[in-house]
């Protein structure tokens, strides 16, 4: 092909704006990838667009082939990845695997398994043909958070095409371009190793929970009011009325009745959870405890980026069976997750021996400081604990901070028992070393990530932020070498 670079960008902000920068400043030919019907402007801005929405709608309307399962097995062999990973990351196709979250069942959720597999097969065929025909030098993809995005990852990997995803740490408004589904941070291990050869910086301080968590606290408190339920139900009705008048249908469409049923369940559950009796923080001061903050479900940061460990009830089971006899597991609901759980789910957690439930609005940073260790699968609390020099127990084999010295990884009971024995035996010198390493970790983040407080997924970014993101993407491609880098200089 010619020397001009070609790239595929997902058509949503700020990726769409970064694509425009690549087209106008770096002379890069842009193709589009979208999971919604593309607008006329999007079509005009791209050399070609892959409309996955149209692919899914056509597959839904078509008969399911009788050999669809054997066809799916052939695709698994071809792409080298189990299609269950694409199913399980999707909140519709993987509905049954979401064991700790409520979600309104849409049209896709109600389809039989064979039809789900048919959708995957058709999406694979369309995506692979598009990549083979367009031969992009790189793909700027959405996060591994739905079955179409999972298939895009699989197809790009099969064809050897580099992928970059924009991701955030949810800490300090830091953003970065990750090359993989598990959202690893390029260069951070090397930066941490370089910092280890320098004098230790002052201990890190975190004064409060992240701003998004603080906003979630305010929003959750409001969801317990009847007026809030009425307002949300009215907005849903207006949206469905406008969609019906315009003829627009989403591939994962949720009926109005299902949406209102979900909103009512959420309202009812919030009232129940906020009225529950919780263990006061003061009573935990003299106890040995391991802090486990619940993850929101369904969420890409759990169901998408961690392929091998996502069941939170099992997480609490193995933690409570692994801590020493004089210890407790302190469980706190995610502020945004209050009420968004299956009926009786929190009651099940409360019945586990050695579990102490604290109020969802308790300050997570205070609990990190109080606990002997913080346990997580893939959450921000684990990063905050690591930065503060507190021991972290990682249940997620793919957790992006497993490389840190005081992040201990295991997801089985024997391994966890060995970790807790080690944590219970830590010396003051160990704690001082962890504190220094935590401060270094924060510096490593500052060296490898972009502080962009005005950047939000699915929202337009400022011109300055777009330029920062685009140049960081160009450097990321250059650092990986190959044809993509050569053609974007």
PDB file of C-alpha atoms in Angstrom, residues 50-311:
ATOM      1  CA  UNK A  50     -17.905  -0.176   9.632  1.00  0.00           C
ATOM      2  CA  UNK A  51     -21.432   0.102  11.048  1.00  0.00           C
ATOM      3  CA  UNK A  52     -21.599  -2.739  13.577  1.00  0.00           C
ATOM      4  CA  UNK A  53     -25.117  -1.626  14.528  1.00  0.00           C
ATOM      5  CA  UNK A  54     -26.304  -2.574  11.039  1.00  0.00           C
ATOM      6  CA  UNK A  55     -24.451  -5.896  11.216  1.00  0.00           C
ATOM      7  CA  UNK A  56     -26.111  -6.790  14.526  1.00  0.00           C
ATOM      8  CA  UNK A  57     -29.581  -5.728  13.352  1.00  0.00           C
ATOM      9  CA  UNK A  58     -29.255  -7.824  10.193  1.00  0.00           C
ATOM     10  CA  UNK A  59     -28.133 -10.851  12.202  1.00  0.00           C
ATOM     11  CA  UNK A  60     -31.022 -10.429  14.643  1.00  0.00           C
ATOM     12  CA  UNK A  61     -33.507 -10.458  11.766  1.00  0.00           C
ATOM     13  CA  UNK A  62     -31.926 -13.428   9.983  1.00  0.00           C
ATOM     14  CA  UNK A  63     -32.566 -17.097  10.837  1.00  0.00           C
ATOM     15  CA  UNK A  64     -29.981 -18.693  13.097  1.00  0.00           C
ATOM     16  CA  UNK A  65     -27.949 -21.190  11.032  1.00  0.00           C
ATOM     17  CA  UNK A  66     -28.174 -24.786  12.290  1.00  0.00           C
ATOM     18  CA  UNK A  67     -24.373 -25.080  12.319  1.00  0.00           C
ATOM     19  CA  UNK A  68     -23.816 -21.872  14.285  1.00  0.00           C
ATOM     20  CA  UNK A  69     -22.121 -23.582  17.249  1.00  0.00           C
ATOM     21  CA  UNK A  70     -19.616 -25.452  15.103  1.00  0.00           C
ATOM     22  CA  UNK A  71     -18.994 -22.217  13.222  1.00  0.00           C
ATOM     23  CA  UNK A  72     -18.299 -20.474  16.527  1.00  0.00           C
ATOM     24  CA  UNK A  73     -15.872 -23.213  17.514  1.00  0.00           C
ATOM     25  CA  UNK A  74     -14.020 -22.717  14.233  1.00  0.00           C
ATOM     26  CA  UNK A  75     -13.769 -18.976  14.952  1.00  0.00           C
ATOM     27  CA  UNK A  76     -12.386 -19.694  18.421  1.00  0.00           C
ATOM     28  CA  UNK A  77      -9.706 -21.851  16.850  1.00  0.00           C
ATOM     29  CA  UNK A  78      -8.978 -19.209  14.227  1.00  0.00           C
ATOM     30  CA  UNK A  79      -8.710 -16.211  16.541  1.00  0.00           C
ATOM     31  CA  UNK A  80      -7.153 -18.100  19.442  1.00  0.00           C
ATOM     32  CA  UNK A  81      -9.598 -16.748  22.022  1.00  0.00           C
ATOM     33  CA  UNK A  82     -12.730 -18.250  23.609  1.00  0.00           C
ATOM     34  CA  UNK A  83     -15.892 -16.447  22.550  1.00  0.00           C
ATOM     35  CA  UNK A  84     -17.098 -16.730  26.152  1.00  0.00           C
ATOM     36  CA  UNK A  85     -14.811 -13.767  26.869  1.00  0.00           C
ATOM     37  CA  UNK A  86     -16.755 -11.682  24.354  1.00  0.00           C
ATOM     38  CA  UNK A  87     -20.077 -12.880  25.788  1.00  0.00           C
ATOM     39  CA  UNK A  88     -19.172 -12.347  29.426  1.00  0.00           C
ATOM     40  CA  UNK A  89     -17.955  -8.776  28.988  1.00  0.00           C
ATOM     41  CA  UNK A  90     -21.276  -7.725  27.443  1.00  0.00           C
ATOM     42  CA  UNK A  91     -24.014  -6.671  29.851  1.00  0.00           C
ATOM     43  CA  UNK A  92     -26.685  -8.058  27.518  1.00  0.00           C
ATOM     44  CA  UNK A  93     -25.218 -11.247  26.075  1.00  0.00           C
ATOM     45  CA  UNK A  94     -23.443 -12.017  29.346  1.00  0.00           C
ATOM     46  CA  UNK A  95     -26.426 -11.174  31.542  1.00  0.00           C
ATOM     47  CA  UNK A  96     -26.269 -14.414  33.540  1.00  0.00           C
ATOM     48  CA  UNK A  97     -22.604 -13.914  34.384  1.00  0.00           C
ATOM     49  CA  UNK A  98     -23.345 -10.576  36.042  1.00  0.00           C
ATOM     50  CA  UNK A  99     -24.011 -12.068  39.468  1.00  0.00           C
ATOM     51  CA  UNK A 100     -23.673  -8.911  41.536  1.00  0.00           C
ATOM     52  CA  UNK A 101     -25.510  -6.218  39.621  1.00  0.00           C
ATOM     53  CA  UNK A 102     -28.946  -5.222  38.373  1.00  0.00           C
ATOM     54  CA  UNK A 103     -29.446  -4.332  34.751  1.00  0.00           C
ATOM     55  CA  UNK A 104     -32.596  -3.827  32.720  1.00  0.00           C
ATOM     56  CA  UNK A 105     -33.018  -6.744  30.340  1.00  0.00           C
ATOM     57  CA  UNK A 106     -33.125  -5.516  26.758  1.00  0.00           C
ATOM     58  CA  UNK A 107     -33.957  -7.127  23.458  1.00  0.00           C
ATOM     59  CA  UNK A 108     -30.501  -8.682  23.186  1.00  0.00           C
ATOM     60  CA  UNK A 109     -30.687 -10.120  26.708  1.00  0.00           C
ATOM     61  CA  UNK A 110     -33.791 -12.136  25.900  1.00  0.00           C
ATOM     62  CA  UNK A 111     -32.432 -13.820  22.787  1.00  0.00           C
ATOM     63  CA  UNK A 112     -31.454 -17.505  23.075  1.00  0.00           C
ATOM     64  CA  UNK A 113     -27.831 -18.545  23.388  1.00  0.00           C
ATOM     65  CA  UNK A 114     -27.618 -19.768  19.789  1.00  0.00           C
ATOM     66  CA  UNK A 115     -28.723 -16.337  18.538  1.00  0.00           C
ATOM     67  CA  UNK A 116     -26.110 -14.676  20.737  1.00  0.00           C
ATOM     68  CA  UNK A 117     -23.485 -16.914  19.168  1.00  0.00           C
ATOM     69  CA  UNK A 118     -24.863 -16.025  15.735  1.00  0.00           C
ATOM     70  CA  UNK A 119     -24.381 -12.316  16.516  1.00  0.00           C
ATOM     71  CA  UNK A 120     -20.790 -12.995  17.544  1.00  0.00           C
ATOM     72  CA  UNK A 121     -20.072 -14.934  14.352  1.00  0.00           C
ATOM     73  CA  UNK A 122     -21.544 -12.258  12.093  1.00  0.00           C
ATOM     74  CA  UNK A 123     -19.683  -9.530  13.976  1.00  0.00           C
ATOM     75  CA  UNK A 124     -16.424 -11.479  13.656  1.00  0.00           C
ATOM     76  CA  UNK A 125     -16.886 -11.965   9.909  1.00  0.00           C
ATOM     77  CA  UNK A 126     -17.748  -8.301   9.292  1.00  0.00           C
ATOM     78  CA  UNK A 127     -14.928  -6.997  11.488  1.00  0.00           C
ATOM     79  CA  UNK A 128     -12.279  -9.265  10.041  1.00  0.00           C
ATOM     80  CA  UNK A 129     -13.296  -8.510   6.441  1.00  0.00           C
ATOM     81  CA  UNK A 130     -13.171  -4.782   7.187  1.00  0.00           C
ATOM     82  CA  UNK A 131      -9.705  -4.990   8.735  1.00  0.00           C
ATOM     83  CA  UNK A 132      -8.368  -7.178   5.929  1.00  0.00           C
ATOM     84  CA  UNK A 133      -9.758  -4.855   3.264  1.00  0.00           C
ATOM     85  CA  UNK A 134      -8.682  -1.573   4.851  1.00  0.00           C
ATOM     86  CA  UNK A 135      -5.357  -2.826   6.295  1.00  0.00           C
ATOM     87  CA  UNK A 136      -5.032  -0.098   8.965  1.00  0.00           C
ATOM     88  CA  UNK A 137      -1.705   0.600  10.602  1.00  0.00           C
ATOM     89  CA  UNK A 138      -3.456   0.792  13.971  1.00  0.00           C
ATOM     90  CA  UNK A 139      -6.920   0.701  15.526  1.00  0.00           C
ATOM     91  CA  UNK A 140      -8.124   3.238  18.089  1.00  0.00           C
ATOM     92  CA  UNK A 141     -10.702   1.041  19.790  1.00  0.00           C
ATOM     93  CA  UNK A 142     -13.316   1.358  22.526  1.00  0.00           C
ATOM     94  CA  UNK A 143     -12.612  -0.387  25.796  1.00  0.00           C
ATOM     95  CA  UNK A 144     -13.118  -4.145  25.986  1.00  0.00           C
ATOM     96  CA  UNK A 145     -16.643  -3.610  27.298  1.00  0.00           C
ATOM     97  CA  UNK A 146     -19.097  -5.170  24.841  1.00  0.00           C
ATOM     98  CA  UNK A 147     -19.149  -8.101  22.460  1.00  0.00           C
ATOM     99  CA  UNK A 148     -18.435  -5.932  19.351  1.00  0.00           C
ATOM    100  CA  UNK A 149     -15.419  -4.287  20.995  1.00  0.00           C
ATOM    101  CA  UNK A 150     -14.179  -7.688  22.187  1.00  0.00           C
ATOM    102  CA  UNK A 151     -14.424  -9.028  18.632  1.00  0.00           C
ATOM    103  CA  UNK A 152     -12.526  -5.968  17.368  1.00  0.00           C
ATOM    104  CA  UNK A 153      -9.694  -6.790  19.781  1.00  0.00           C
ATOM    105  CA  UNK A 154      -9.665 -10.450  18.709  1.00  0.00           C
ATOM    106  CA  UNK A 155      -9.644  -9.628  14.984  1.00  0.00           C
ATOM    107  CA  UNK A 156      -6.903  -7.009  15.322  1.00  0.00           C
ATOM    108  CA  UNK A 157      -4.759  -9.418  17.342  1.00  0.00           C
ATOM    109  CA  UNK A 158      -5.269 -12.162  14.751  1.00  0.00           C
ATOM    110  CA  UNK A 159      -4.102  -9.834  11.965  1.00  0.00           C
ATOM    111  CA  UNK A 160      -1.244  -8.317  13.975  1.00  0.00           C
ATOM    112  CA  UNK A 161      -2.717  -4.802  14.016  1.00  0.00           C
ATOM    113  CA  UNK A 162      -1.769  -2.625  17.022  1.00  0.00           C
ATOM    114  CA  UNK A 163      -4.684  -1.466  19.186  1.00  0.00           C
ATOM    115  CA  UNK A 164      -4.854   1.582  21.426  1.00  0.00           C
ATOM    116  CA  UNK A 165      -7.637   2.384  23.905  1.00  0.00           C
ATOM    117  CA  UNK A 166      -8.087   5.578  25.870  1.00  0.00           C
ATOM    118  CA  UNK A 167      -8.433   4.779  29.558  1.00  0.00           C
ATOM    119  CA  UNK A 168      -8.485   6.577  32.880  1.00  0.00           C
ATOM    120  CA  UNK A 169      -7.123   5.686  36.293  1.00  0.00           C
ATOM    121  CA  UNK A 170     -10.126   7.265  38.049  1.00  0.00           C
ATOM    122  CA  UNK A 171      -7.407   8.772  40.238  1.00  0.00           C
ATOM    123  CA  UNK A 172      -6.157  12.306  39.830  1.00  0.00           C
ATOM    124  CA  UNK A 173      -7.862  12.652  36.422  1.00  0.00           C
ATOM    125  CA  UNK A 174      -5.020  10.723  34.766  1.00  0.00           C
ATOM    126  CA  UNK A 175      -5.483   9.281  31.272  1.00  0.00           C
ATOM    127  CA  UNK A 176      -3.348   7.114  29.017  1.00  0.00           C
ATOM    128  CA  UNK A 177      -3.397   5.014  25.838  1.00  0.00           C
ATOM    129  CA  UNK A 178      -3.354   1.314  26.661  1.00  0.00           C
ATOM    130  CA  UNK A 179      -2.393  -1.372  24.127  1.00  0.00           C
ATOM    131  CA  UNK A 180      -4.382  -4.241  25.643  1.00  0.00           C
ATOM    132  CA  UNK A 181      -7.752  -5.265  27.046  1.00  0.00           C
ATOM    133  CA  UNK A 182      -6.425  -5.403  30.627  1.00  0.00           C
ATOM    134  CA  UNK A 183      -5.605  -1.656  30.461  1.00  0.00           C
ATOM    135  CA  UNK A 184      -1.929  -1.925  31.392  1.00  0.00           C
ATOM    136  CA  UNK A 185      -0.031   1.371  31.583  1.00  0.00           C
ATOM    137  CA  UNK A 186       2.872   1.421  29.103  1.00  0.00           C
ATOM    138  CA  UNK A 187       6.214   2.314  30.665  1.00  0.00           C
ATOM    139  CA  UNK A 188       5.069   2.463  34.275  1.00  0.00           C
ATOM    140  CA  UNK A 189       7.131  -0.517  35.465  1.00  0.00           C
ATOM    141  CA  UNK A 190      10.261   0.980  33.916  1.00  0.00           C
ATOM    142  CA  UNK A 191       9.470   4.372  35.449  1.00  0.00           C
ATOM    143  CA  UNK A 192       9.048   2.766  38.874  1.00  0.00           C
ATOM    144  CA  UNK A 193      12.367   0.932  38.478  1.00  0.00           C
ATOM    145  CA  UNK A 194      14.114   4.202  37.564  1.00  0.00           C
ATOM    146  CA  UNK A 195      12.614   5.941  40.591  1.00  0.00           C
ATOM    147  CA  UNK A 196      13.823   3.122  42.853  1.00  0.00           C
ATOM    148  CA  UNK A 197      17.387   4.229  42.060  1.00  0.00           C
ATOM    149  CA  UNK A 198      16.650   7.749  43.292  1.00  0.00           C
ATOM    150  CA  UNK A 199      16.235   9.012  46.881  1.00  0.00           C
ATOM    151  CA  UNK A 200      12.706   8.233  48.121  1.00  0.00           C
ATOM    152  CA  UNK A 201      10.201  11.077  47.709  1.00  0.00           C
ATOM    153  CA  UNK A 202       8.078  12.283  50.643  1.00  0.00           C
ATOM    154  CA  UNK A 203       5.201   9.933  51.567  1.00  0.00           C
ATOM    155  CA  UNK A 204       2.143  10.324  49.374  1.00  0.00           C
ATOM    156  CA  UNK A 205      -1.026  11.885  50.737  1.00  0.00           C
ATOM    157  CA  UNK A 206      -4.610  11.417  49.598  1.00  0.00           C
ATOM    158  CA  UNK A 207      -6.983  13.656  51.497  1.00  0.00           C
ATOM    159  CA  UNK A 208     -10.350  12.503  50.164  1.00  0.00           C
ATOM    160  CA  UNK A 209     -12.100  10.029  47.908  1.00  0.00           C
ATOM    161  CA  UNK A 210     -12.039  10.673  44.165  1.00  0.00           C
ATOM    162  CA  UNK A 211     -14.384  13.408  42.854  1.00  0.00           C
ATOM    163  CA  UNK A 212     -16.423  10.893  40.829  1.00  0.00           C
ATOM    164  CA  UNK A 213     -17.055   8.898  44.026  1.00  0.00           C
ATOM    165  CA  UNK A 214     -18.093  12.055  45.855  1.00  0.00           C
ATOM    166  CA  UNK A 215     -20.562  12.819  43.050  1.00  0.00           C
ATOM    167  CA  UNK A 216     -21.861   9.246  43.284  1.00  0.00           C
ATOM    168  CA  UNK A 217     -22.572   9.741  46.990  1.00  0.00           C
ATOM    169  CA  UNK A 218     -24.746  12.767  46.224  1.00  0.00           C
ATOM    170  CA  UNK A 219     -26.517  11.011  43.354  1.00  0.00           C
ATOM    171  CA  UNK A 220     -27.236   7.871  45.369  1.00  0.00           C
ATOM    172  CA  UNK A 221     -28.682   9.841  48.255  1.00  0.00           C
ATOM    173  CA  UNK A 222     -31.150  11.382  45.811  1.00  0.00           C
ATOM    174  CA  UNK A 223     -32.236   8.055  44.323  1.00  0.00           C
ATOM    175  CA  UNK A 224     -34.040   7.154  47.518  1.00  0.00           C
ATOM    176  CA  UNK A 225     -36.608   9.917  46.957  1.00  0.00           C
ATOM    177  CA  UNK A 226     -39.897   9.191  45.202  1.00  0.00           C
ATOM    178  CA  UNK A 227     -39.564  12.428  43.247  1.00  0.00           C
ATOM    179  CA  UNK A 228     -36.272  11.162  41.830  1.00  0.00           C
ATOM    180  CA  UNK A 229     -37.921   7.939  40.640  1.00  0.00           C
ATOM    181  CA  UNK A 230     -40.750   9.904  39.006  1.00  0.00           C
ATOM    182  CA  UNK A 231     -38.283  12.214  37.242  1.00  0.00           C
ATOM    183  CA  UNK A 232     -36.189   9.302  35.929  1.00  0.00           C
ATOM    184  CA  UNK A 233     -39.268   7.414  34.752  1.00  0.00           C
ATOM    185  CA  UNK A 234     -40.532  10.534  32.970  1.00  0.00           C
ATOM    186  CA  UNK A 235     -37.188  11.025  31.195  1.00  0.00           C
ATOM    187  CA  UNK A 236     -37.239   7.385  30.091  1.00  0.00           C
ATOM    188  CA  UNK A 237     -40.775   7.775  28.729  1.00  0.00           C
ATOM    189  CA  UNK A 238     -39.822  10.915  26.786  1.00  0.00           C
ATOM    190  CA  UNK A 239     -36.758   9.188  25.301  1.00  0.00           C
ATOM    191  CA  UNK A 240     -38.801   6.186  24.172  1.00  0.00           C
ATOM    192  CA  UNK A 241     -41.491   8.435  22.686  1.00  0.00           C
ATOM    193  CA  UNK A 242     -38.923  10.396  20.677  1.00  0.00           C
ATOM    194  CA  UNK A 243     -37.239   7.191  19.526  1.00  0.00           C
ATOM    195  CA  UNK A 244     -40.580   5.762  18.398  1.00  0.00           C
ATOM    196  CA  UNK A 245     -41.423   8.921  16.432  1.00  0.00           C
ATOM    197  CA  UNK A 246     -38.009   9.008  14.747  1.00  0.00           C
ATOM    198  CA  UNK A 247     -37.973   5.293  13.964  1.00  0.00           C
ATOM    199  CA  UNK A 248     -34.636   4.838  15.735  1.00  0.00           C
ATOM    200  CA  UNK A 249     -34.042   1.441  17.296  1.00  0.00           C
ATOM    201  CA  UNK A 250     -30.991   0.420  19.296  1.00  0.00           C
ATOM    202  CA  UNK A 251     -29.594  -3.059  18.784  1.00  0.00           C
ATOM    203  CA  UNK A 252     -29.745  -3.569  22.555  1.00  0.00           C
ATOM    204  CA  UNK A 253     -33.097  -1.825  22.942  1.00  0.00           C
ATOM    205  CA  UNK A 254     -34.695  -1.914  26.383  1.00  0.00           C
ATOM    206  CA  UNK A 255     -38.466  -1.617  26.517  1.00  0.00           C
ATOM    207  CA  UNK A 256     -40.045   1.185  28.508  1.00  0.00           C
ATOM    208  CA  UNK A 257     -41.743  -1.258  30.897  1.00  0.00           C
ATOM    209  CA  UNK A 258     -38.420  -2.982  31.628  1.00  0.00           C
ATOM    210  CA  UNK A 259     -36.704   0.345  32.186  1.00  0.00           C
ATOM    211  CA  UNK A 260     -39.356   1.570  34.627  1.00  0.00           C
ATOM    212  CA  UNK A 261     -39.318  -1.785  36.438  1.00  0.00           C
ATOM    213  CA  UNK A 262     -35.548  -1.433  36.808  1.00  0.00           C
ATOM    214  CA  UNK A 263     -35.838   2.160  38.068  1.00  0.00           C
ATOM    215  CA  UNK A 264     -38.439   1.100  40.640  1.00  0.00           C
ATOM    216  CA  UNK A 265     -36.239  -1.772  41.852  1.00  0.00           C
ATOM    217  CA  UNK A 266     -33.336   0.645  42.136  1.00  0.00           C
ATOM    218  CA  UNK A 267     -35.408   3.158  44.111  1.00  0.00           C
ATOM    219  CA  UNK A 268     -36.776   0.494  46.453  1.00  0.00           C
ATOM    220  CA  UNK A 269     -33.366  -1.095  47.016  1.00  0.00           C
ATOM    221  CA  UNK A 270     -31.655   2.240  47.707  1.00  0.00           C
ATOM    222  CA  UNK A 271     -34.146   3.007  50.455  1.00  0.00           C
ATOM    223  CA  UNK A 272     -33.559  -0.420  51.976  1.00  0.00           C
ATOM    224  CA  UNK A 273     -29.765  -0.251  51.840  1.00  0.00           C
ATOM    225  CA  UNK A 274     -29.496   3.280  53.217  1.00  0.00           C
ATOM    226  CA  UNK A 275     -31.792   2.246  56.072  1.00  0.00           C
ATOM    227  CA  UNK A 276     -29.768  -0.857  56.932  1.00  0.00           C
ATOM    228  CA  UNK A 277     -27.872  -1.035  60.239  1.00  0.00           C
ATOM    229  CA  UNK A 278     -24.126  -0.850  59.654  1.00  0.00           C
ATOM    230  CA  UNK A 279     -21.076  -1.315  61.847  1.00  0.00           C
ATOM    231  CA  UNK A 280     -19.785   2.084  63.041  1.00  0.00           C
ATOM    232  CA  UNK A 281     -16.232   2.871  61.987  1.00  0.00           C
ATOM    233  CA  UNK A 282     -15.250   3.585  65.588  1.00  0.00           C
ATOM    234  CA  UNK A 283     -15.872  -0.042  66.602  1.00  0.00           C
ATOM    235  CA  UNK A 284     -13.297  -1.229  64.066  1.00  0.00           C
ATOM    236  CA  UNK A 285     -10.424   0.829  65.450  1.00  0.00           C
ATOM    237  CA  UNK A 286      -9.094  -1.946  67.672  1.00  0.00           C
ATOM    238  CA  UNK A 287      -9.828  -4.798  65.248  1.00  0.00           C
ATOM    239  CA  UNK A 288      -7.602  -6.355  62.669  1.00  0.00           C
ATOM    240  CA  UNK A 289      -9.413  -6.084  59.380  1.00  0.00           C
ATOM    241  CA  UNK A 290      -9.067  -6.439  55.640  1.00  0.00           C
ATOM    242  CA  UNK A 291     -10.983  -3.854  53.637  1.00  0.00           C
ATOM    243  CA  UNK A 292     -12.881  -5.035  50.558  1.00  0.00           C
ATOM    244  CA  UNK A 293     -14.790  -2.259  48.716  1.00  0.00           C
ATOM    245  CA  UNK A 294     -17.369  -3.711  46.369  1.00  0.00           C
ATOM    246  CA  UNK A 295     -17.052  -3.118  42.642  1.00  0.00           C
ATOM    247  CA  UNK A 296     -19.955  -1.651  40.715  1.00  0.00           C
ATOM    248  CA  UNK A 297     -21.603  -4.179  38.374  1.00  0.00           C
ATOM    249  CA  UNK A 298     -21.948  -4.443  35.441  1.00  0.00           C
ATOM    250  CA  UNK A 299     -18.884  -2.363  34.638  1.00  0.00           C
ATOM    251  CA  UNK A 300     -16.071  -2.643  32.102  1.00  0.00           C
ATOM    252  CA  UNK A 301     -13.455  -2.162  34.825  1.00  0.00           C
ATOM    253  CA  UNK A 302     -14.574  -5.495  36.314  1.00  0.00           C
ATOM    254  CA  UNK A 303     -16.384  -7.550  33.676  1.00  0.00           C
ATOM    255  CA  UNK A 304     -14.230  -6.418  30.766  1.00  0.00           C
ATOM    256  CA  UNK A 305     -10.643  -5.904  31.865  1.00  0.00           C
ATOM    257  CA  UNK A 306     -10.396  -8.906  34.222  1.00  0.00           C
ATOM    258  CA  UNK A 307     -11.032 -12.108  32.228  1.00  0.00           C
ATOM    259  CA  UNK A 308     -10.501 -14.662  34.981  1.00  0.00           C
ATOM    260  CA  UNK A 309     -11.991 -13.485  38.294  1.00  0.00           C
ATOM    261  CA  UNK A 310     -15.198 -11.445  38.539  1.00  0.00           C
ATOM    262  CA  UNK A 311     -17.541 -13.116  41.066  1.00  0.00           C
TER     263      UNK A 311
END
